CSV table of C-alpha atoms in Angstrom, one decimal:
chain,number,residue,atom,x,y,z
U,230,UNK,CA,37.4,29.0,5.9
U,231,UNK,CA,34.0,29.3,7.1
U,232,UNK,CA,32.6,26.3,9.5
U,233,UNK,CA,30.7,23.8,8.0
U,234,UNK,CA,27.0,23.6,7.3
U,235,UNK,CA,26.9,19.8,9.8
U,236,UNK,CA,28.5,22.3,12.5
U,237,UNK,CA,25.1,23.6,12.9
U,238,UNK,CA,23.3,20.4,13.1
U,239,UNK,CA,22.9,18.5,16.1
U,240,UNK,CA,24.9,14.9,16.9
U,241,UNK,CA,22.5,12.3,14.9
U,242,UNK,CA,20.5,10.5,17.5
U,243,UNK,CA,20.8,7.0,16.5
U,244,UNK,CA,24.3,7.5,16.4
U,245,UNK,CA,24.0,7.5,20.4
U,246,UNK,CA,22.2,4.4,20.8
U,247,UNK,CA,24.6,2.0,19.4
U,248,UNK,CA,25.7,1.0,22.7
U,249,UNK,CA,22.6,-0.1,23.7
U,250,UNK,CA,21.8,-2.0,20.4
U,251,UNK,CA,25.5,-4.0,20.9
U,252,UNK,CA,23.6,-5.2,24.5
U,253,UNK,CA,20.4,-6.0,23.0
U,254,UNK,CA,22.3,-7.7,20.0
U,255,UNK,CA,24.1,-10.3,22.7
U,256,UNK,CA,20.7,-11.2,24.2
U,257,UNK,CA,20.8,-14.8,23.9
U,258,UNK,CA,17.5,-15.1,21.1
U,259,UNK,CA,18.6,-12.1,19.6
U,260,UNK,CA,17.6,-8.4,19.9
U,261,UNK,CA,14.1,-6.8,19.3
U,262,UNK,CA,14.3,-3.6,17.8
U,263,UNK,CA,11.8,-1.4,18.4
U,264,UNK,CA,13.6,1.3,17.9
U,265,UNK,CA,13.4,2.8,14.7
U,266,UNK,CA,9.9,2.6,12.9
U,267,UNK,CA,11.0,0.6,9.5
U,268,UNK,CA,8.7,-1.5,7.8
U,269,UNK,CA,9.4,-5.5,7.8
U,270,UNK,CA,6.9,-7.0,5.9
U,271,UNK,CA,6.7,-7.4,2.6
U,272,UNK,CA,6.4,-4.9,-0.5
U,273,UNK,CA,2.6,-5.3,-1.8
U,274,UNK,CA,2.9,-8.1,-4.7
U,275,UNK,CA,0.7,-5.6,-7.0
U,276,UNK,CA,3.4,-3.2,-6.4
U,277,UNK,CA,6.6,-5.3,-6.9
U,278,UNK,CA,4.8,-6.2,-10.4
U,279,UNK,CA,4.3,-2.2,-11.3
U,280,UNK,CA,7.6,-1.6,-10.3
U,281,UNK,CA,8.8,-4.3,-12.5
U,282,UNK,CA,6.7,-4.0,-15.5
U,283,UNK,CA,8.4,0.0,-15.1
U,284,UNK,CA,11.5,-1.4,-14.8
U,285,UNK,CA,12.8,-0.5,-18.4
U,286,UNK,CA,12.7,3.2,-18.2
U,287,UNK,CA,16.3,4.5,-20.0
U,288,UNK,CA,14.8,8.1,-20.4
U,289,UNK,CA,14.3,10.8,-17.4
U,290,UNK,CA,11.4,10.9,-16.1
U,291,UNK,CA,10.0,14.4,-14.8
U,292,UNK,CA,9.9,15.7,-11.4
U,293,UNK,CA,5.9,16.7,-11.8
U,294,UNK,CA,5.4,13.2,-12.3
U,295,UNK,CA,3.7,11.1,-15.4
U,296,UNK,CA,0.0,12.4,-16.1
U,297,UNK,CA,-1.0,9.3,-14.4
U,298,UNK,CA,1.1,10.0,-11.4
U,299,UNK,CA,-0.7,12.8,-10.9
U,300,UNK,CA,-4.0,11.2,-11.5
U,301,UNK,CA,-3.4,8.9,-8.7
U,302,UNK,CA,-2.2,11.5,-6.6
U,303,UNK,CA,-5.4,13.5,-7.1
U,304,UNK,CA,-7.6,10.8,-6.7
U,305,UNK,CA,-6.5,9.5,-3.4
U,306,UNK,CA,-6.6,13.3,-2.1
U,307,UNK,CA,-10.1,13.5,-3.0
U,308,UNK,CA,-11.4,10.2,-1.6
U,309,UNK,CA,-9.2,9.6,1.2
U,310,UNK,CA,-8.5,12.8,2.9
U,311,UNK,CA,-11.8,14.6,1.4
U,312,UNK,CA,-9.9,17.4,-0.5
U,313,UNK,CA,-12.0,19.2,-2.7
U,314,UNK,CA,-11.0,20.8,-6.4
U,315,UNK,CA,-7.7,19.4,-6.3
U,316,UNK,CA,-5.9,19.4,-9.7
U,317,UNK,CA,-2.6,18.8,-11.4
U,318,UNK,CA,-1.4,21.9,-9.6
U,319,UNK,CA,-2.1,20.5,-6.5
U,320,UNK,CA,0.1,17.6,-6.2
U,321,UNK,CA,3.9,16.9,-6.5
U,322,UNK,CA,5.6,14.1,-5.9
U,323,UNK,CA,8.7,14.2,-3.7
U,324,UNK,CA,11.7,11.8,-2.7
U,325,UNK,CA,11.1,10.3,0.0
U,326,UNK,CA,9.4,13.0,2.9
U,327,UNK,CA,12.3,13.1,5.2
U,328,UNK,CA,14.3,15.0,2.4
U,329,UNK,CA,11.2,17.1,1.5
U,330,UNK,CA,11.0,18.6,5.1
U,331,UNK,CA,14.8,18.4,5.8
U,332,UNK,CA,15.1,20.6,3.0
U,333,UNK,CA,11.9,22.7,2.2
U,334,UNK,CA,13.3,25.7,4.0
U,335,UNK,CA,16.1,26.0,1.7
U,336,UNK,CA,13.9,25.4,-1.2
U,337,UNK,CA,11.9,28.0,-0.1
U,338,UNK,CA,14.7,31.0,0.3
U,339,UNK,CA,14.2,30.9,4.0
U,340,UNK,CA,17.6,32.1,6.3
U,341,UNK,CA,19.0,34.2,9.0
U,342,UNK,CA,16.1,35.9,10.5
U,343,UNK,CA,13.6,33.4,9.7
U,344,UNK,CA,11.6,31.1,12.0
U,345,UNK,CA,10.4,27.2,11.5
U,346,UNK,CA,8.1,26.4,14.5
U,347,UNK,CA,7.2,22.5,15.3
U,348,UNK,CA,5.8,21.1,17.8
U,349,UNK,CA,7.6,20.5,21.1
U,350,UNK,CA,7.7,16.9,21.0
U,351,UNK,CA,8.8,16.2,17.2
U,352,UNK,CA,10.6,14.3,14.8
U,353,UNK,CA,13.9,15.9,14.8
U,354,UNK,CA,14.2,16.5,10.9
U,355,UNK,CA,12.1,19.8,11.0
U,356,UNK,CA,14.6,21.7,13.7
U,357,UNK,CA,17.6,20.4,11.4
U,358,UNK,CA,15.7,21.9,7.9
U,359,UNK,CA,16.1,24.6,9.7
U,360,UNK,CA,19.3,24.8,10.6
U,361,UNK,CA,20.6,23.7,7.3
U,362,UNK,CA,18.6,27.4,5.4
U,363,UNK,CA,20.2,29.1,8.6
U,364,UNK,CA,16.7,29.7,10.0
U,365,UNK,CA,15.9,29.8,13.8
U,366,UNK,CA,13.8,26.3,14.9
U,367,UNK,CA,11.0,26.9,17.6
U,368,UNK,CA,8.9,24.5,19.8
U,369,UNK,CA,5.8,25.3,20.6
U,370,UNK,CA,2.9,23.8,22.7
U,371,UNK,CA,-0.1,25.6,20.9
U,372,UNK,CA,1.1,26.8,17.5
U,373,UNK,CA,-1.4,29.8,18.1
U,374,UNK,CA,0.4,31.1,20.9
U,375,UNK,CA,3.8,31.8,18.5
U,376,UNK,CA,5.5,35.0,17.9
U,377,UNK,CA,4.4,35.4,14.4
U,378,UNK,CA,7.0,37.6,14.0
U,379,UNK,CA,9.6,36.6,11.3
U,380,UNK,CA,8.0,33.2,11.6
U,381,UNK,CA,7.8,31.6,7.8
U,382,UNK,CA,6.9,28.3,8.0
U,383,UNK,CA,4.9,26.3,10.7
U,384,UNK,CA,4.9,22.6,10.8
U,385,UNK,CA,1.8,20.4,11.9
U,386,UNK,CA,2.3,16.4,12.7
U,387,UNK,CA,-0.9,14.5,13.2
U,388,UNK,CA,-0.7,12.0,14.1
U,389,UNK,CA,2.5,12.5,15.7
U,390,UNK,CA,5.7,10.8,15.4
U,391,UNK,CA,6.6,10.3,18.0
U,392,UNK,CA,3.9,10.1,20.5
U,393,UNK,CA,0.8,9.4,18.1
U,394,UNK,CA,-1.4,12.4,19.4
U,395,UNK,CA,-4.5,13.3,17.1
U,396,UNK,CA,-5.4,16.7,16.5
U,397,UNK,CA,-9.0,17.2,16.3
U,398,UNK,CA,-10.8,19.5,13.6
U,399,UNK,CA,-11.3,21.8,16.0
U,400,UNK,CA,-7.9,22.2,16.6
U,401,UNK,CA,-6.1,22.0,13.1
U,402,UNK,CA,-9.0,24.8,11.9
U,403,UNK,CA,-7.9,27.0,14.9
U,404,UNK,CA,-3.9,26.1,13.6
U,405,UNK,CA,-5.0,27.0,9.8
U,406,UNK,CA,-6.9,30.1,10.8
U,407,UNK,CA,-3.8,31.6,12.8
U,408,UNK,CA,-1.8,30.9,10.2
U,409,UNK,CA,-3.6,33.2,7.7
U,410,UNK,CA,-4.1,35.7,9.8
U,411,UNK,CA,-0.4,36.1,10.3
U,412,UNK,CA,0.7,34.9,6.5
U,413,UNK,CA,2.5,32.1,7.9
U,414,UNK,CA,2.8,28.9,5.6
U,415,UNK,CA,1.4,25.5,7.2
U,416,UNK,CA,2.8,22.2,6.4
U,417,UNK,CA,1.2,19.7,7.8
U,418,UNK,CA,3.1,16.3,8.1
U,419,UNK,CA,0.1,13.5,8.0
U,420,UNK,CA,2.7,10.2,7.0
U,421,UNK,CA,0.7,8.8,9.6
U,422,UNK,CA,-2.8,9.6,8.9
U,423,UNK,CA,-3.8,5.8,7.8
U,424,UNK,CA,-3.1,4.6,10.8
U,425,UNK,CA,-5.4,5.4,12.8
U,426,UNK,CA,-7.1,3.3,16.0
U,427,UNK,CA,-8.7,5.0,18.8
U,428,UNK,CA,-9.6,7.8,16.7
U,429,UNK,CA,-10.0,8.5,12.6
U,430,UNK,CA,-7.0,11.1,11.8
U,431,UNK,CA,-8.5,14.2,9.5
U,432,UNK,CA,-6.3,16.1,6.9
U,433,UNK,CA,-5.7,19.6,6.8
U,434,UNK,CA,-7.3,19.8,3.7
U,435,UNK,CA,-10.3,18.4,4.6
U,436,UNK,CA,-13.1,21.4,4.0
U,437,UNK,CA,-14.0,21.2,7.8
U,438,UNK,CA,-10.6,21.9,8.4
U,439,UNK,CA,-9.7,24.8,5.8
U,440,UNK,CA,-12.7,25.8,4.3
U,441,UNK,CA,-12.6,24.5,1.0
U,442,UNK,CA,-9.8,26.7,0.3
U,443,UNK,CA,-6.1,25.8,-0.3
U,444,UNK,CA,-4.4,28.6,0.3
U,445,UNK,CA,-1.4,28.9,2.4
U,446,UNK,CA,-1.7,25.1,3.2
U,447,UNK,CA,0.2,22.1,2.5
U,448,UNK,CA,0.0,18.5,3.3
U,449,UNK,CA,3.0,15.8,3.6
U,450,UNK,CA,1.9,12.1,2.2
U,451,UNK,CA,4.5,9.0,2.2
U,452,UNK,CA,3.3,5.2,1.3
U,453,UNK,CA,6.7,4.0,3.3
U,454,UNK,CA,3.9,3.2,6.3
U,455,UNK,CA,0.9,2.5,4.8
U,456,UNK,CA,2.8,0.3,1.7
U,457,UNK,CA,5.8,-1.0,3.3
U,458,UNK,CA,7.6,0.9,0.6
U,459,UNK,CA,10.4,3.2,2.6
U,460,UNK,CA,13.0,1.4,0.6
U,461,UNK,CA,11.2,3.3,-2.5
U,462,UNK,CA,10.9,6.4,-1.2
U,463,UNK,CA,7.7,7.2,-2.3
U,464,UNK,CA,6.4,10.4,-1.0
U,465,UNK,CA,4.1,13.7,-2.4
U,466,UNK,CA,2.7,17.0,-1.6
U,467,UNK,CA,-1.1,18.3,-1.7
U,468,UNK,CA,-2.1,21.7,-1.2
U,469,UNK,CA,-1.7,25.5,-2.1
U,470,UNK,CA,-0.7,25.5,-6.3
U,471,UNK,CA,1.2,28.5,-5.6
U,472,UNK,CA,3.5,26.8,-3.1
U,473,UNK,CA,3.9,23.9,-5.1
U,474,UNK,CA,4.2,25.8,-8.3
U,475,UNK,CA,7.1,27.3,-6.9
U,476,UNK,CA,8.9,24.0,-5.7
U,477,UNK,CA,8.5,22.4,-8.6
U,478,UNK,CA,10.8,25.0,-10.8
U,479,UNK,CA,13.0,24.8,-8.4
U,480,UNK,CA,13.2,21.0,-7.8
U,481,UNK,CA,13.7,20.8,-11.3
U,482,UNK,CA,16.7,22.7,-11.3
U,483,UNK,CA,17.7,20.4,-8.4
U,484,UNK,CA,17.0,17.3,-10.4
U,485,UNK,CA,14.9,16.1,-7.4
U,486,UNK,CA,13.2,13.8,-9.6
U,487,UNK,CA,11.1,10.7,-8.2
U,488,UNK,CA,12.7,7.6,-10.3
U,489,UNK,CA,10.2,6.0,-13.4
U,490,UNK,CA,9.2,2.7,-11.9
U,491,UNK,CA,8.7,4.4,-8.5
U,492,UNK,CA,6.6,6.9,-9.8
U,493,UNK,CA,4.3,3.9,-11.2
U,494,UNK,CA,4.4,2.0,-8.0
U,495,UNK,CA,3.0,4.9,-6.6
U,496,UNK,CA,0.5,4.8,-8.9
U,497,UNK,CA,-0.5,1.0,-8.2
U,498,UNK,CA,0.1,1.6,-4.5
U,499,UNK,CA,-2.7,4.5,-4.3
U,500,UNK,CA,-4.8,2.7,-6.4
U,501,UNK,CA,-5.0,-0.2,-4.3
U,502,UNK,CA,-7.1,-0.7,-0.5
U,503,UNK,CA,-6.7,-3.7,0.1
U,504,UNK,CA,-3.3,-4.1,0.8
U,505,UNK,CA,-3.2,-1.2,3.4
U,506,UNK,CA,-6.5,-3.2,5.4
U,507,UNK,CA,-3.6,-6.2,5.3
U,508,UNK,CA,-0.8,-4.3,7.0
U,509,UNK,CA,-3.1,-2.3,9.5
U,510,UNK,CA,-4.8,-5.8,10.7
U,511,UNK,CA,-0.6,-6.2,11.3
U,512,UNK,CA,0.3,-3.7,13.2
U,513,UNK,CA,-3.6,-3.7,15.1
U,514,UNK,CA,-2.7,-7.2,16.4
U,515,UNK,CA,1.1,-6.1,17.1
U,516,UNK,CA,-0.1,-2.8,19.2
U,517,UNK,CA,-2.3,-4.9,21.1
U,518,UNK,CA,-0.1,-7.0,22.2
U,519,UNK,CA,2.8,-4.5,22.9
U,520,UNK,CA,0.7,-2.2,24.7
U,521,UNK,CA,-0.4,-5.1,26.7
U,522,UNK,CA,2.9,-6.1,27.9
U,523,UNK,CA,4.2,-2.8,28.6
U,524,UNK,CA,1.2,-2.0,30.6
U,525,UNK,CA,2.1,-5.7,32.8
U,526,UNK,CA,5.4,-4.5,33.1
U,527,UNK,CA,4.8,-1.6,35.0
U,528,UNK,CA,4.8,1.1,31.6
U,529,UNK,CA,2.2,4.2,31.5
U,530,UNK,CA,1.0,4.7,27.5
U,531,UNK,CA,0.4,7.9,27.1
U,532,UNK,CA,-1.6,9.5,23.6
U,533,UNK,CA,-0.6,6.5,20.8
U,534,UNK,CA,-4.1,6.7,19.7
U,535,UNK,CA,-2.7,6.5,15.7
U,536,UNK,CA,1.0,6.5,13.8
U,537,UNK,CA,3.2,3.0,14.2
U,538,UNK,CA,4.6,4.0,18.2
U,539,UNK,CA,3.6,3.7,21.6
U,540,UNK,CA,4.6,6.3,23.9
U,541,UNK,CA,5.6,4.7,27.4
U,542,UNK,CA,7.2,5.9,30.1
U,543,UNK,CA,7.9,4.2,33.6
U,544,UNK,CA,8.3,7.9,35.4
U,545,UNK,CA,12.2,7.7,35.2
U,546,UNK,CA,14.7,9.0,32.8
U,547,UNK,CA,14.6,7.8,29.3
U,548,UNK,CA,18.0,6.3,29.2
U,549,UNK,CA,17.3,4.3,31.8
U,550,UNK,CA,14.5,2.6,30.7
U,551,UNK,CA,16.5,2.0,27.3
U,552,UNK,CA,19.7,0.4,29.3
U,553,UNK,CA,17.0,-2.0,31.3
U,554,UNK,CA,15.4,-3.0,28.1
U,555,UNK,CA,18.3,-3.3,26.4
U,556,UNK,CA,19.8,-6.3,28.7
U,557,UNK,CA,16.3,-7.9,27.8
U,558,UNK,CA,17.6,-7.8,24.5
U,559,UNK,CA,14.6,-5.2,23.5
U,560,UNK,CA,15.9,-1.9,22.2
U,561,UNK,CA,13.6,1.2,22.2
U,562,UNK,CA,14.2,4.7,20.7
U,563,UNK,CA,14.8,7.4,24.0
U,564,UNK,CA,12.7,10.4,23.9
U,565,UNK,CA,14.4,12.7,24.5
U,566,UNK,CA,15.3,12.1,20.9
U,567,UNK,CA,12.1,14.3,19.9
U,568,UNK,CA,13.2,16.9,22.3
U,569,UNK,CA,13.3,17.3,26.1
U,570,UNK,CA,10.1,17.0,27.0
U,571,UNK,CA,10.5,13.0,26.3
U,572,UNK,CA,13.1,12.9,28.7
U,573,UNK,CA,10.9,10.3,31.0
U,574,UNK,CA,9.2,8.4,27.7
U,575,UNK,CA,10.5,5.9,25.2
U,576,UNK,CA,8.6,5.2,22.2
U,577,UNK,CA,8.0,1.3,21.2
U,578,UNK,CA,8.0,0.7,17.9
U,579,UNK,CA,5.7,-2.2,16.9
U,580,UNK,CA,7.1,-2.9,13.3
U,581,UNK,CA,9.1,-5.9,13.9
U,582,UNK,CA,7.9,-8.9,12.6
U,583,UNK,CA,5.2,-11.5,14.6
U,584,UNK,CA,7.9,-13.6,15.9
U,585,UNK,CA,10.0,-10.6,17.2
U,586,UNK,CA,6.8,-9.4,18.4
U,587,UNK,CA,6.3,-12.3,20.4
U,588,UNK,CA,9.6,-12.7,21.4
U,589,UNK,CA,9.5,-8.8,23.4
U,590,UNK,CA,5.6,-9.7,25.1
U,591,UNK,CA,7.4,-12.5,26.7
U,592,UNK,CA,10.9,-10.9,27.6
U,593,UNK,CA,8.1,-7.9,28.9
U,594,UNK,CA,6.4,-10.4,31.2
């Protein structure tokens, strides 16, 4: 009997902190998670009411998404990242993006032999997309300085999960160019890009940044941040048709199919500005004070210029910080979870709620 596919993958990462959340849970107030970025306020009301109004859908719905879907999805592109031309073709939606990038190697017929490069500091679900097709992960430093030998597809994140770093124009133009030179697929994971605050994230598609062209490009869009609407897993795709032409055939022979009233949230949910100037006055006031209290408490931020995370380290080994916070009842996500170099980081959430909030500054202090 051959081994199975989880023997490749590495031991899940939250799995290891539960020790540490069974300290912080005993804290006398109760814990403070800040570990794993989940959204805790509530689900747009304009939202709730599309999703409801959707709510009697008996038929399948269709993994391209309703015309209006679509609509939506090209709109947004156009007037929030600057995209040019986009189209139906463009735009796909997918379920949720974690199983869009833990999967898209599959999907895409990579395997033994193949490479998937990301970053060296990275959310672990692109080294285990990977390793489920059977493709070899790489870290890099400066994606242009890869081995584009058997490499297939190279991941982007800006801003980063998890230390918040913006790439520049500059430097996602130099990332695109490379890639076309060597006919190495970009993805480039921007779940963060509306979150923004020391600096205004830019899209890969953005004509500064590819030229006005699509080709060979791909970009990664989720409202779970922006909307509060992980528990809907609402996410899409925007880039290169031929790619995306591609994964839809095969998606629909998956059945990977975004449910009906989701796919009209969505629509509501890109439609709608308002809503996501509500939650980033949230987590504005929430960062400020985190980064605040860390900083009094004897924490180095490092990058966290966009994305939902601070990136602290007190110049000792991650776990260490974690077992300290944890008897304050304050539980933090190590980083060496996003690879060894965040072995002397840990990365702060700051998507509890006020109170919580509040509760950490002083415990900090």
């Amino acid at each position: 009997m051959s081994s199975p596919v989880s023997a490749r993958l590495p031991v899940f990462p939250w799995d290891r902190l539960e020790p540490y959340k069974r300290t912080a849970v005993a804290h006398p107030d109760g814990i403070v998670d800040l570990s794993v970025g989940t959204p805790v306020d509530p689900v747009p009301e304009l939202v709730r009411r599309a999703l409801a109004a959707a709510a009697d859908s008996p038929g399948y719905p269709t993994v391209w998404g309703t015309v209006e879907l679509r609509d939506a999805l090209t709109a947004w592109g156009e007037r929030r990242l600057g995209a040019r031309g986009l189209t139906h073709r463009h735009v796909l939606p997918v379920v949720g993006s974690k199983e869009l990038v833990a999967w898209l190697p599959t999907q895409l017929g990579l395997g033994p032999g193949d490479k998937v490069a990301y970053p060296r500091l990275a959310y672990p679900t692109y080294e285990v997309g990977a390793k489920l097709a059977g493709a070899e992960p790489v870290a890099y430093d400066d994606p242009t300085e890869l081995d584009p030998a058997g490499l297939r597809l190279l991941w982007l994140n800006s801003p980063s999960n998890p230390t918040g770093r913006v790439l520049g124009k500059d430097e996602l133009a130099r990332a695109v160019a490379w890639a076309r030179e060597h006919g190495v697929l970009l993805l480039s994971d921007e779940c963060y890009l509306e979150l923004g605050w020391e600096t205004e994230p830019v899209s890969v598609l953005h004509p500064d940044v590819c030229g006005g062209s699509h080709e060979g490009i791909v970009a990664v869009h989720s409202l779970s941040k922006r909307s509060n609407l992980a528990g809907y897993r609402a996410a899409f795709l925007l880039g290169d048709p031929a790619v995306l032409g591609e994964l839809l055939q095969i998606r629909k022979h998956g059945g990977m199919i975004t449910p009906a009233p989701v796919q009209a949230a969505t629509v509501a949910a890109l439609g709608d500005e308002a809503h996501v100037a509500e939650q980033r006055a949230r987590y504005a006031a929430r960062r400020a004070a985190l980064r605040a209290a860390l900083e009094g408490g004897g924490f180095r931020v490092e990058h966290s210029e966009a994305s939902l995370y601070l990136w602290a380290t007190r110049d000792e080994p991650c776990w260490d910080t974690v077992a300290e916070l944890a008897g304050r009842g304050i539980l933090v996500a190590p980083g060496d979870f996003y690879g060894e170099a965040g072995a002397r980081f840990v990365r702060v959430a700051f998507t509890a709620t006020d109170e919580r909030v509040e509760a950490a500054v002083k415990r900090l202090g």
